Short mmCIF file of N, CA and C in Angstrom, two decimals:
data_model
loop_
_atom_site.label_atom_id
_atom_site.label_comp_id
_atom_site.label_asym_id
_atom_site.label_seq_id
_atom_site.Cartn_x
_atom_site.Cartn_y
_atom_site.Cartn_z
N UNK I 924 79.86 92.06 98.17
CA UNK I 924 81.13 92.16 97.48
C UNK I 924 81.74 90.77 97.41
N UNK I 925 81.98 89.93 96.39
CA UNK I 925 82.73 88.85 95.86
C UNK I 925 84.08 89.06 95.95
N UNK I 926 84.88 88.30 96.61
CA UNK I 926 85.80 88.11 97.12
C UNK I 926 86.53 86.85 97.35
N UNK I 927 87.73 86.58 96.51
CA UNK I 927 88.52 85.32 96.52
C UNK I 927 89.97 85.14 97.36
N UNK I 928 90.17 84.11 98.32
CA UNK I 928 90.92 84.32 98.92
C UNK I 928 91.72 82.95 99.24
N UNK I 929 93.16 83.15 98.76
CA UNK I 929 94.23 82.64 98.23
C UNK I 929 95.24 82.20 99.43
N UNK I 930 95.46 81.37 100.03
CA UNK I 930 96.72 81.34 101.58
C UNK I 930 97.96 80.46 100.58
N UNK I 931 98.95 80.84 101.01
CA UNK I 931 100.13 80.00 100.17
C UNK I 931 101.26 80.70 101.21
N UNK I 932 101.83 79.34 101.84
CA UNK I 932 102.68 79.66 102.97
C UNK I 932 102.38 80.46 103.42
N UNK I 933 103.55 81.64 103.58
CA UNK I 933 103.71 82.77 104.42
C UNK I 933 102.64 84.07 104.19
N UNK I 934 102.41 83.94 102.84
CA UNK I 934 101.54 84.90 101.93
C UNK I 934 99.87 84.59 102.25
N UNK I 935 99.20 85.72 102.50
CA UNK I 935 97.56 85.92 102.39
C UNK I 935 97.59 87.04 101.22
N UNK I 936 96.76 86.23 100.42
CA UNK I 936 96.39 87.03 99.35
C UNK I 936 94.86 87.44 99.43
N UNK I 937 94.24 88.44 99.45
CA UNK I 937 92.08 88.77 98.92
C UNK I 937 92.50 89.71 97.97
N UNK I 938 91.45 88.62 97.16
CA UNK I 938 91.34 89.96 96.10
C UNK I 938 89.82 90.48 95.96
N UNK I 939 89.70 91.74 96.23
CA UNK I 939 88.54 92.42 96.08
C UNK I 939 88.52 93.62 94.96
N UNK I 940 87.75 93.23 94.11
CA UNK I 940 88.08 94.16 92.78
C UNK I 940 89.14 94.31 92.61
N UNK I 941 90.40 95.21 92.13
CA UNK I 941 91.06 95.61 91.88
C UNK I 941 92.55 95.49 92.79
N UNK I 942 91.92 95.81 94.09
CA UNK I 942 92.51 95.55 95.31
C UNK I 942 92.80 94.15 95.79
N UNK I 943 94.06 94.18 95.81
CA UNK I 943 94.94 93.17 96.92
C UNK I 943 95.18 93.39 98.27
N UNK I 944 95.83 92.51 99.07
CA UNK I 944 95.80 92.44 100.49
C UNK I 944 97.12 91.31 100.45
N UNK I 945 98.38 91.80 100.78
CA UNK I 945 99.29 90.72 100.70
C UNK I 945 99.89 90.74 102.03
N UNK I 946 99.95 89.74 102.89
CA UNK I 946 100.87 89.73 104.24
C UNK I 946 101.94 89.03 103.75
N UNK I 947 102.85 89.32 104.30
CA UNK I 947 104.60 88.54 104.04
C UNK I 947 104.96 89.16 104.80
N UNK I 948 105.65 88.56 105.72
CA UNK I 948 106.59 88.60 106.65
C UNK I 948 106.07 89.26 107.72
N UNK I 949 104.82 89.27 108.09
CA UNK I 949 104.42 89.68 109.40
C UNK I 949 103.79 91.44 108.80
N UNK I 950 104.48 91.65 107.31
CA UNK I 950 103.98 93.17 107.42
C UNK I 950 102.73 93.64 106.36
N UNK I 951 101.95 93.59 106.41
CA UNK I 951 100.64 93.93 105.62
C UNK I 951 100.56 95.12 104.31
N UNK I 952 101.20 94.44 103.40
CA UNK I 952 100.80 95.33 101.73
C UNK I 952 99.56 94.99 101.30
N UNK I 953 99.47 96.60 100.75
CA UNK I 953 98.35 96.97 100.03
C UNK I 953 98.85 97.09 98.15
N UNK I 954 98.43 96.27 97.54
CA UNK I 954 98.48 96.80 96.09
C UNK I 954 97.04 96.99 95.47
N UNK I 955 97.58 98.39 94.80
CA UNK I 955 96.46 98.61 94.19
C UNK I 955 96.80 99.39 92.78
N UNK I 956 96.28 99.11 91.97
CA UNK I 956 96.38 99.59 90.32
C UNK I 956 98.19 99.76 90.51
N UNK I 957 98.70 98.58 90.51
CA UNK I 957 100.42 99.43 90.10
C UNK I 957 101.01 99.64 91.17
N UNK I 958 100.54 100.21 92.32
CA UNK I 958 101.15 100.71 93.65
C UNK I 958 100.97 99.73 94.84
N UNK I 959 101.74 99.85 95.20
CA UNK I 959 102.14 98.96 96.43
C UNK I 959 102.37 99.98 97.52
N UNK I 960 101.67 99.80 98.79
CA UNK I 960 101.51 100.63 99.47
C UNK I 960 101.63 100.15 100.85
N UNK I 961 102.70 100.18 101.59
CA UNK I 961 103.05 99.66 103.15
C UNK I 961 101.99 100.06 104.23
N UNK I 962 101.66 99.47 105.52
CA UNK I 962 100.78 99.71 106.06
C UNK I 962 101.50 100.50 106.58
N UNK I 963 101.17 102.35 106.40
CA UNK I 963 101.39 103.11 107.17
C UNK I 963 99.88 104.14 107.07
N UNK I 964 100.05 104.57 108.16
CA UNK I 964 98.41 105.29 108.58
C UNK I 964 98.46 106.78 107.93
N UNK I 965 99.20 106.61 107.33
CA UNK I 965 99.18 108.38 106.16
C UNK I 965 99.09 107.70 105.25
N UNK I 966 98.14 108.63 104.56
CA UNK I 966 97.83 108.62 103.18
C UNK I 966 97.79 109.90 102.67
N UNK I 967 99.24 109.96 101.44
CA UNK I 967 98.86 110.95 100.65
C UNK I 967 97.63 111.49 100.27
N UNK I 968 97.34 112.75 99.62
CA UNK I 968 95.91 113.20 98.89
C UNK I 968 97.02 113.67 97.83
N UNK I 969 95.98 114.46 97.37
CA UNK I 969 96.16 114.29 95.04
C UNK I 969 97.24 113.47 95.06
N UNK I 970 98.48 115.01 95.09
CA UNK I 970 99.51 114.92 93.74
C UNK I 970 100.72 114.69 95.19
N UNK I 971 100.38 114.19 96.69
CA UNK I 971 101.62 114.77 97.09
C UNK I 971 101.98 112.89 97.45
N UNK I 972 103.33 112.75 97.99
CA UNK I 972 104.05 111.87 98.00
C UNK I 972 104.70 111.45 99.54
N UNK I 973 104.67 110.45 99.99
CA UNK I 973 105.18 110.52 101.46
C UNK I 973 106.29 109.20 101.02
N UNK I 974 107.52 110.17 101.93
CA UNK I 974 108.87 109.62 101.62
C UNK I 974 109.16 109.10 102.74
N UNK I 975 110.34 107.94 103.07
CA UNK I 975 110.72 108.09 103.64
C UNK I 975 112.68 107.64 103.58
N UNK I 976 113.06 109.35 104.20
CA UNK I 976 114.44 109.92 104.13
C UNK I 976 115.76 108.50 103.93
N UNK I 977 116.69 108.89 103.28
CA UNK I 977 117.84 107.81 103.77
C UNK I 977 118.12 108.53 105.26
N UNK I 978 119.22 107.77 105.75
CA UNK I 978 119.73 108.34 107.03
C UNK I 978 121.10 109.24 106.54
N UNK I 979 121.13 109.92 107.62
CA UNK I 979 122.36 110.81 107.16
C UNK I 979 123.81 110.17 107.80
N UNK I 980 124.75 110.58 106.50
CA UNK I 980 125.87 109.62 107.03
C UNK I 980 126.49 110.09 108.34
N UNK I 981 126.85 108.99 109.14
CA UNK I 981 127.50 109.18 110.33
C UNK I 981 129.14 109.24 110.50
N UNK I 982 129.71 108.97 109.68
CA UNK I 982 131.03 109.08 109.67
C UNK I 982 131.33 109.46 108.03
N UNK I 983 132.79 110.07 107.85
CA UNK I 983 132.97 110.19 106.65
C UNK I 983 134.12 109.15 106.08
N UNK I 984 134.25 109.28 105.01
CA UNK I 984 135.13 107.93 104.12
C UNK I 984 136.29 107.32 105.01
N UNK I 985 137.18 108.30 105.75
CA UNK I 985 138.32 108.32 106.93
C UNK I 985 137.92 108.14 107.91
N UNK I 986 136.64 107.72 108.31
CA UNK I 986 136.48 107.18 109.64
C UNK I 986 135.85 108.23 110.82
N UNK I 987 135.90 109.53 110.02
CA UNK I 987 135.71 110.88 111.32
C UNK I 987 134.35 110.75 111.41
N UNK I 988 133.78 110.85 112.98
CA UNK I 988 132.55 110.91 113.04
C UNK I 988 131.72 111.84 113.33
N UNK I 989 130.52 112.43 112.11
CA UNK I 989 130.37 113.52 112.20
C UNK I 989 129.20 114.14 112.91
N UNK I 990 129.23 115.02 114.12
CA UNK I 990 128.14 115.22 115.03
C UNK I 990 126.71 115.37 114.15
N UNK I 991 125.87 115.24 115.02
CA UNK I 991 124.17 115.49 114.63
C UNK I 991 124.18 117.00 113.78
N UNK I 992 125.01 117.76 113.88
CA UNK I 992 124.69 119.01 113.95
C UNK I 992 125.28 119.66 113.05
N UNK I 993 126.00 118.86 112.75
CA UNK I 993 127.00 118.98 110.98
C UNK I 993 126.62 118.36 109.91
N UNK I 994 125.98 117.23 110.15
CA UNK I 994 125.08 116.48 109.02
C UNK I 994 124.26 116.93 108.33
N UNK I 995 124.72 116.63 106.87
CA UNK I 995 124.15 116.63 106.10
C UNK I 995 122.60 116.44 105.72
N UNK I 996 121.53 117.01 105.42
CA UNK I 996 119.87 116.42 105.26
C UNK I 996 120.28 115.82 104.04
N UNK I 997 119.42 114.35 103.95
CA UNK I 997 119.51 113.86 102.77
C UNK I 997 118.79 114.02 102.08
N UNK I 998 118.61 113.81 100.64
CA UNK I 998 118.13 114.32 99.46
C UNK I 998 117.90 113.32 98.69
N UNK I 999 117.60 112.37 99.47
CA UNK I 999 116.87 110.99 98.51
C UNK I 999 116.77 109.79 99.41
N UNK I 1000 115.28 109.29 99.15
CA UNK I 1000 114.83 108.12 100.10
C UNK I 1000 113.92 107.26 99.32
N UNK I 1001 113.19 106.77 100.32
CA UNK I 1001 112.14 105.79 99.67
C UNK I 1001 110.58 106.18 99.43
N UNK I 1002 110.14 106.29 98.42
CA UNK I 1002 108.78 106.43 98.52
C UNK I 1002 108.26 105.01 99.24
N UNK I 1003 107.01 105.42 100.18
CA UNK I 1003 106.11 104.98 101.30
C UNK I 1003 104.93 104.50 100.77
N UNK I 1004 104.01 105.82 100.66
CA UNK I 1004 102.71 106.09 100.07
C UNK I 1004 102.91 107.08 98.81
N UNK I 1005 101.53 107.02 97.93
CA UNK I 1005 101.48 108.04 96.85
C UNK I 1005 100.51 108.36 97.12
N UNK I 1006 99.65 109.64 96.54
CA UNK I 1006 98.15 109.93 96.50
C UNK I 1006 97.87 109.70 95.39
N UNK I 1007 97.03 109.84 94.87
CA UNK I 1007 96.01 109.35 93.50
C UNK I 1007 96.00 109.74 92.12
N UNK I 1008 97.25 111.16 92.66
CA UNK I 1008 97.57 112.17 91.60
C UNK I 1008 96.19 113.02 91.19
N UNK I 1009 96.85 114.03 90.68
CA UNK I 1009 95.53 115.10 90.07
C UNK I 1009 94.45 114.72 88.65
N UNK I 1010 93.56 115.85 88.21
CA UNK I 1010 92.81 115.14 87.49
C UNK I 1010 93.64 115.09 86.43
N UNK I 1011 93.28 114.37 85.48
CA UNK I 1011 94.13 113.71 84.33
C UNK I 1011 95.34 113.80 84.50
N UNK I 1012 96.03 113.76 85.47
CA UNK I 1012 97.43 113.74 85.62
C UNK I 1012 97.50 112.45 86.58
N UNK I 1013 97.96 111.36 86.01
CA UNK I 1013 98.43 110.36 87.44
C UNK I 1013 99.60 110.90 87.81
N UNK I 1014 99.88 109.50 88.81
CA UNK I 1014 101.05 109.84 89.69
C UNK I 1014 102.39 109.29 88.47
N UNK I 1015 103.79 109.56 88.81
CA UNK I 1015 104.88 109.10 87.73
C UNK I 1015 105.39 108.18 88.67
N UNK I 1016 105.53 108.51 90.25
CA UNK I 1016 106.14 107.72 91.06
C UNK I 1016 105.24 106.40 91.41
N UNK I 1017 106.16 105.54 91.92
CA UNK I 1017 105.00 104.88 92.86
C UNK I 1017 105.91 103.84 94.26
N UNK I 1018 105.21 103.41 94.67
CA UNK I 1018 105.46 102.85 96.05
C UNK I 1018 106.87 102.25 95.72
N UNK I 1019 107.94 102.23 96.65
CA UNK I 1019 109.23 101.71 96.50
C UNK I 1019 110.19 102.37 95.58
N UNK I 1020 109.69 103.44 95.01
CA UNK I 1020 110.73 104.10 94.29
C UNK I 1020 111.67 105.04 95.25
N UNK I 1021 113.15 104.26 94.93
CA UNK I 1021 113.99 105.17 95.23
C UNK I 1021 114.33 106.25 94.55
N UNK I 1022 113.79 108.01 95.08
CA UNK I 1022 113.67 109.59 94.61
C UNK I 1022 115.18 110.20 95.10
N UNK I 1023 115.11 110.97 94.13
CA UNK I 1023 115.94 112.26 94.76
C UNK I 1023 114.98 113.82 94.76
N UNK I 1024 115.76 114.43 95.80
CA UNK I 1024 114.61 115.45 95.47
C UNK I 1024 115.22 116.78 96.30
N UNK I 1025 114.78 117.80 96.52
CA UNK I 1025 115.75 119.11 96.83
C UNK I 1025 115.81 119.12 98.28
N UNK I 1026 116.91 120.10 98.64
CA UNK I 1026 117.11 120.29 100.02
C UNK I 1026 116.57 120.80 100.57
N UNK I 1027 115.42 121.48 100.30
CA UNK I 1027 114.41 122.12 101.04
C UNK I 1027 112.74 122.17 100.47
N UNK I 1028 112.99 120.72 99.55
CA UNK I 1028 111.82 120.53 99.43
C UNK I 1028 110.62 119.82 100.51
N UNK I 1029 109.32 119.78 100.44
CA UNK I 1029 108.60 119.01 101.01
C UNK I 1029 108.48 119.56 102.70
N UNK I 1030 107.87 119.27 103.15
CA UNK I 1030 108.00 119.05 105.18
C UNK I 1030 108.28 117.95 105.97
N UNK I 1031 109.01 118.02 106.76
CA UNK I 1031 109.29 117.22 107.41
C UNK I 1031 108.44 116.73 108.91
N UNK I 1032 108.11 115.29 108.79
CA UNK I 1032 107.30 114.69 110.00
C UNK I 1032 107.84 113.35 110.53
N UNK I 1033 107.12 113.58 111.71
CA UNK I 1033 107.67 112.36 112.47
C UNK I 1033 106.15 111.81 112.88
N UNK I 1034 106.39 110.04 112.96
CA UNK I 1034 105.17 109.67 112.93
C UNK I 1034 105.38 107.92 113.60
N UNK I 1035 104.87 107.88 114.46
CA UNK I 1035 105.36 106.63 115.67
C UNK I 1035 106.49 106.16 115.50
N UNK I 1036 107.51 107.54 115.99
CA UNK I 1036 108.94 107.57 116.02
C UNK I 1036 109.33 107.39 114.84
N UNK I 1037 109.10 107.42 113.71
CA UNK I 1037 109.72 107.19 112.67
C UNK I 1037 109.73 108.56 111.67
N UNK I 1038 110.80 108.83 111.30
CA UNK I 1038 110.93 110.34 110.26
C UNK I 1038 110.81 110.09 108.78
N UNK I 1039 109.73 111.39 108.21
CA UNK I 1039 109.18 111.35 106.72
C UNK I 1039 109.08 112.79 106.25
N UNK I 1040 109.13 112.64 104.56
CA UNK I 1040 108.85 113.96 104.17
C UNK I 1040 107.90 113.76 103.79
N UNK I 1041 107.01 114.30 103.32
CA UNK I 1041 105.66 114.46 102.52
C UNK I 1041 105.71 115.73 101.42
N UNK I 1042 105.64 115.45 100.18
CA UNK I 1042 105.97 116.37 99.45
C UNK I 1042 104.95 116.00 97.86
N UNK I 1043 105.10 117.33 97.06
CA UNK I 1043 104.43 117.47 95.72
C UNK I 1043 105.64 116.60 95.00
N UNK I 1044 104.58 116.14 93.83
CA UNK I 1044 105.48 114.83 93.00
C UNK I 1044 106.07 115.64 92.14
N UNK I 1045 106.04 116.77 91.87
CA UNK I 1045 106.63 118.02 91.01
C UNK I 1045 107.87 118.50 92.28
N UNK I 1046 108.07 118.55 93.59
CA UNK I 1046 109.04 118.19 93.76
C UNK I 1046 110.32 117.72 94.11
N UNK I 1047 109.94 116.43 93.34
CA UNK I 1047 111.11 114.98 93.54
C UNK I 1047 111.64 115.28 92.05
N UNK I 1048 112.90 115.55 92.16
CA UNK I 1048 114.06 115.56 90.73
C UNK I 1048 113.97 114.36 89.75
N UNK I 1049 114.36 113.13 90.47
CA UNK I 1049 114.61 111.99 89.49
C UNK I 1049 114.23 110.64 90.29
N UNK I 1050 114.23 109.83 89.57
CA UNK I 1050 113.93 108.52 90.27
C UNK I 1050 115.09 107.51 90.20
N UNK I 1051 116.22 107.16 91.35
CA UNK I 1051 116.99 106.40 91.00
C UNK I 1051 116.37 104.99 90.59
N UNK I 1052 117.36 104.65 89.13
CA UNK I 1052 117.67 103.18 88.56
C UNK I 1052 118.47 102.26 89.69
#
């Protein structure tokens, strides 16, 4: 496999076919066709999407602070990872898109302390601008 490889400051670039390999800032991206993909050890399959949640607000506009147990689940975060999407259907999302998506969509996981949904790209509502 032919392979060219690029150092410029902070940045390691290989490019192997299609595939990139970018370090910045100590944290290891993956781009590939369009998607940019953080080193996290899940990987979507087909069509589903791994999010990860905003936080839920802790106080409200007046300052009141509102217990764990009254909070709100939020309903829009960051896409993480994508999967590959189905056959002739790609994916619409992709890595870094900020989603909205329903209150009881997807499942919820936790994964070296850190909290995610994993969900079908059918359904995330909209993609914030």
């Amino acid at each position: 496999m032919d392979s060219n490889v690029v150092s410029h400051y902070d940045k390691f670039i290989m490019l192997i076919n299609t595939f990139f390999l970018i370090k910045k800032n100590g944290i290891l991206l993956y781009y590939v066709h369009n998607h940019i993909m953080i080193n996290v050890k899940i990987k979507p399959l087909a069509d589903r999407v791994l999010i990860k949640p905003d936080m839920a607000e802790s106080k409200t506009s007046s300052g009141i602070i509102i217990p764990d147990t009254a909070k709100e689940k939020p309903q829009q975060g960051k896409v993480v990872a994508v999967g590959i999407g189905k056959k002739n259907e790609p994916m619409t999302v992709k890595t870094g898109d900020k989603v909205l998506y329903g209150k009881y969509s997807g499942t919820e996981m936790k994964h070296e302390g850190e909290e995610y949904m994993i969900m079908r790209e059918s359904d995330i509502l909209a993609i914030i601008q």
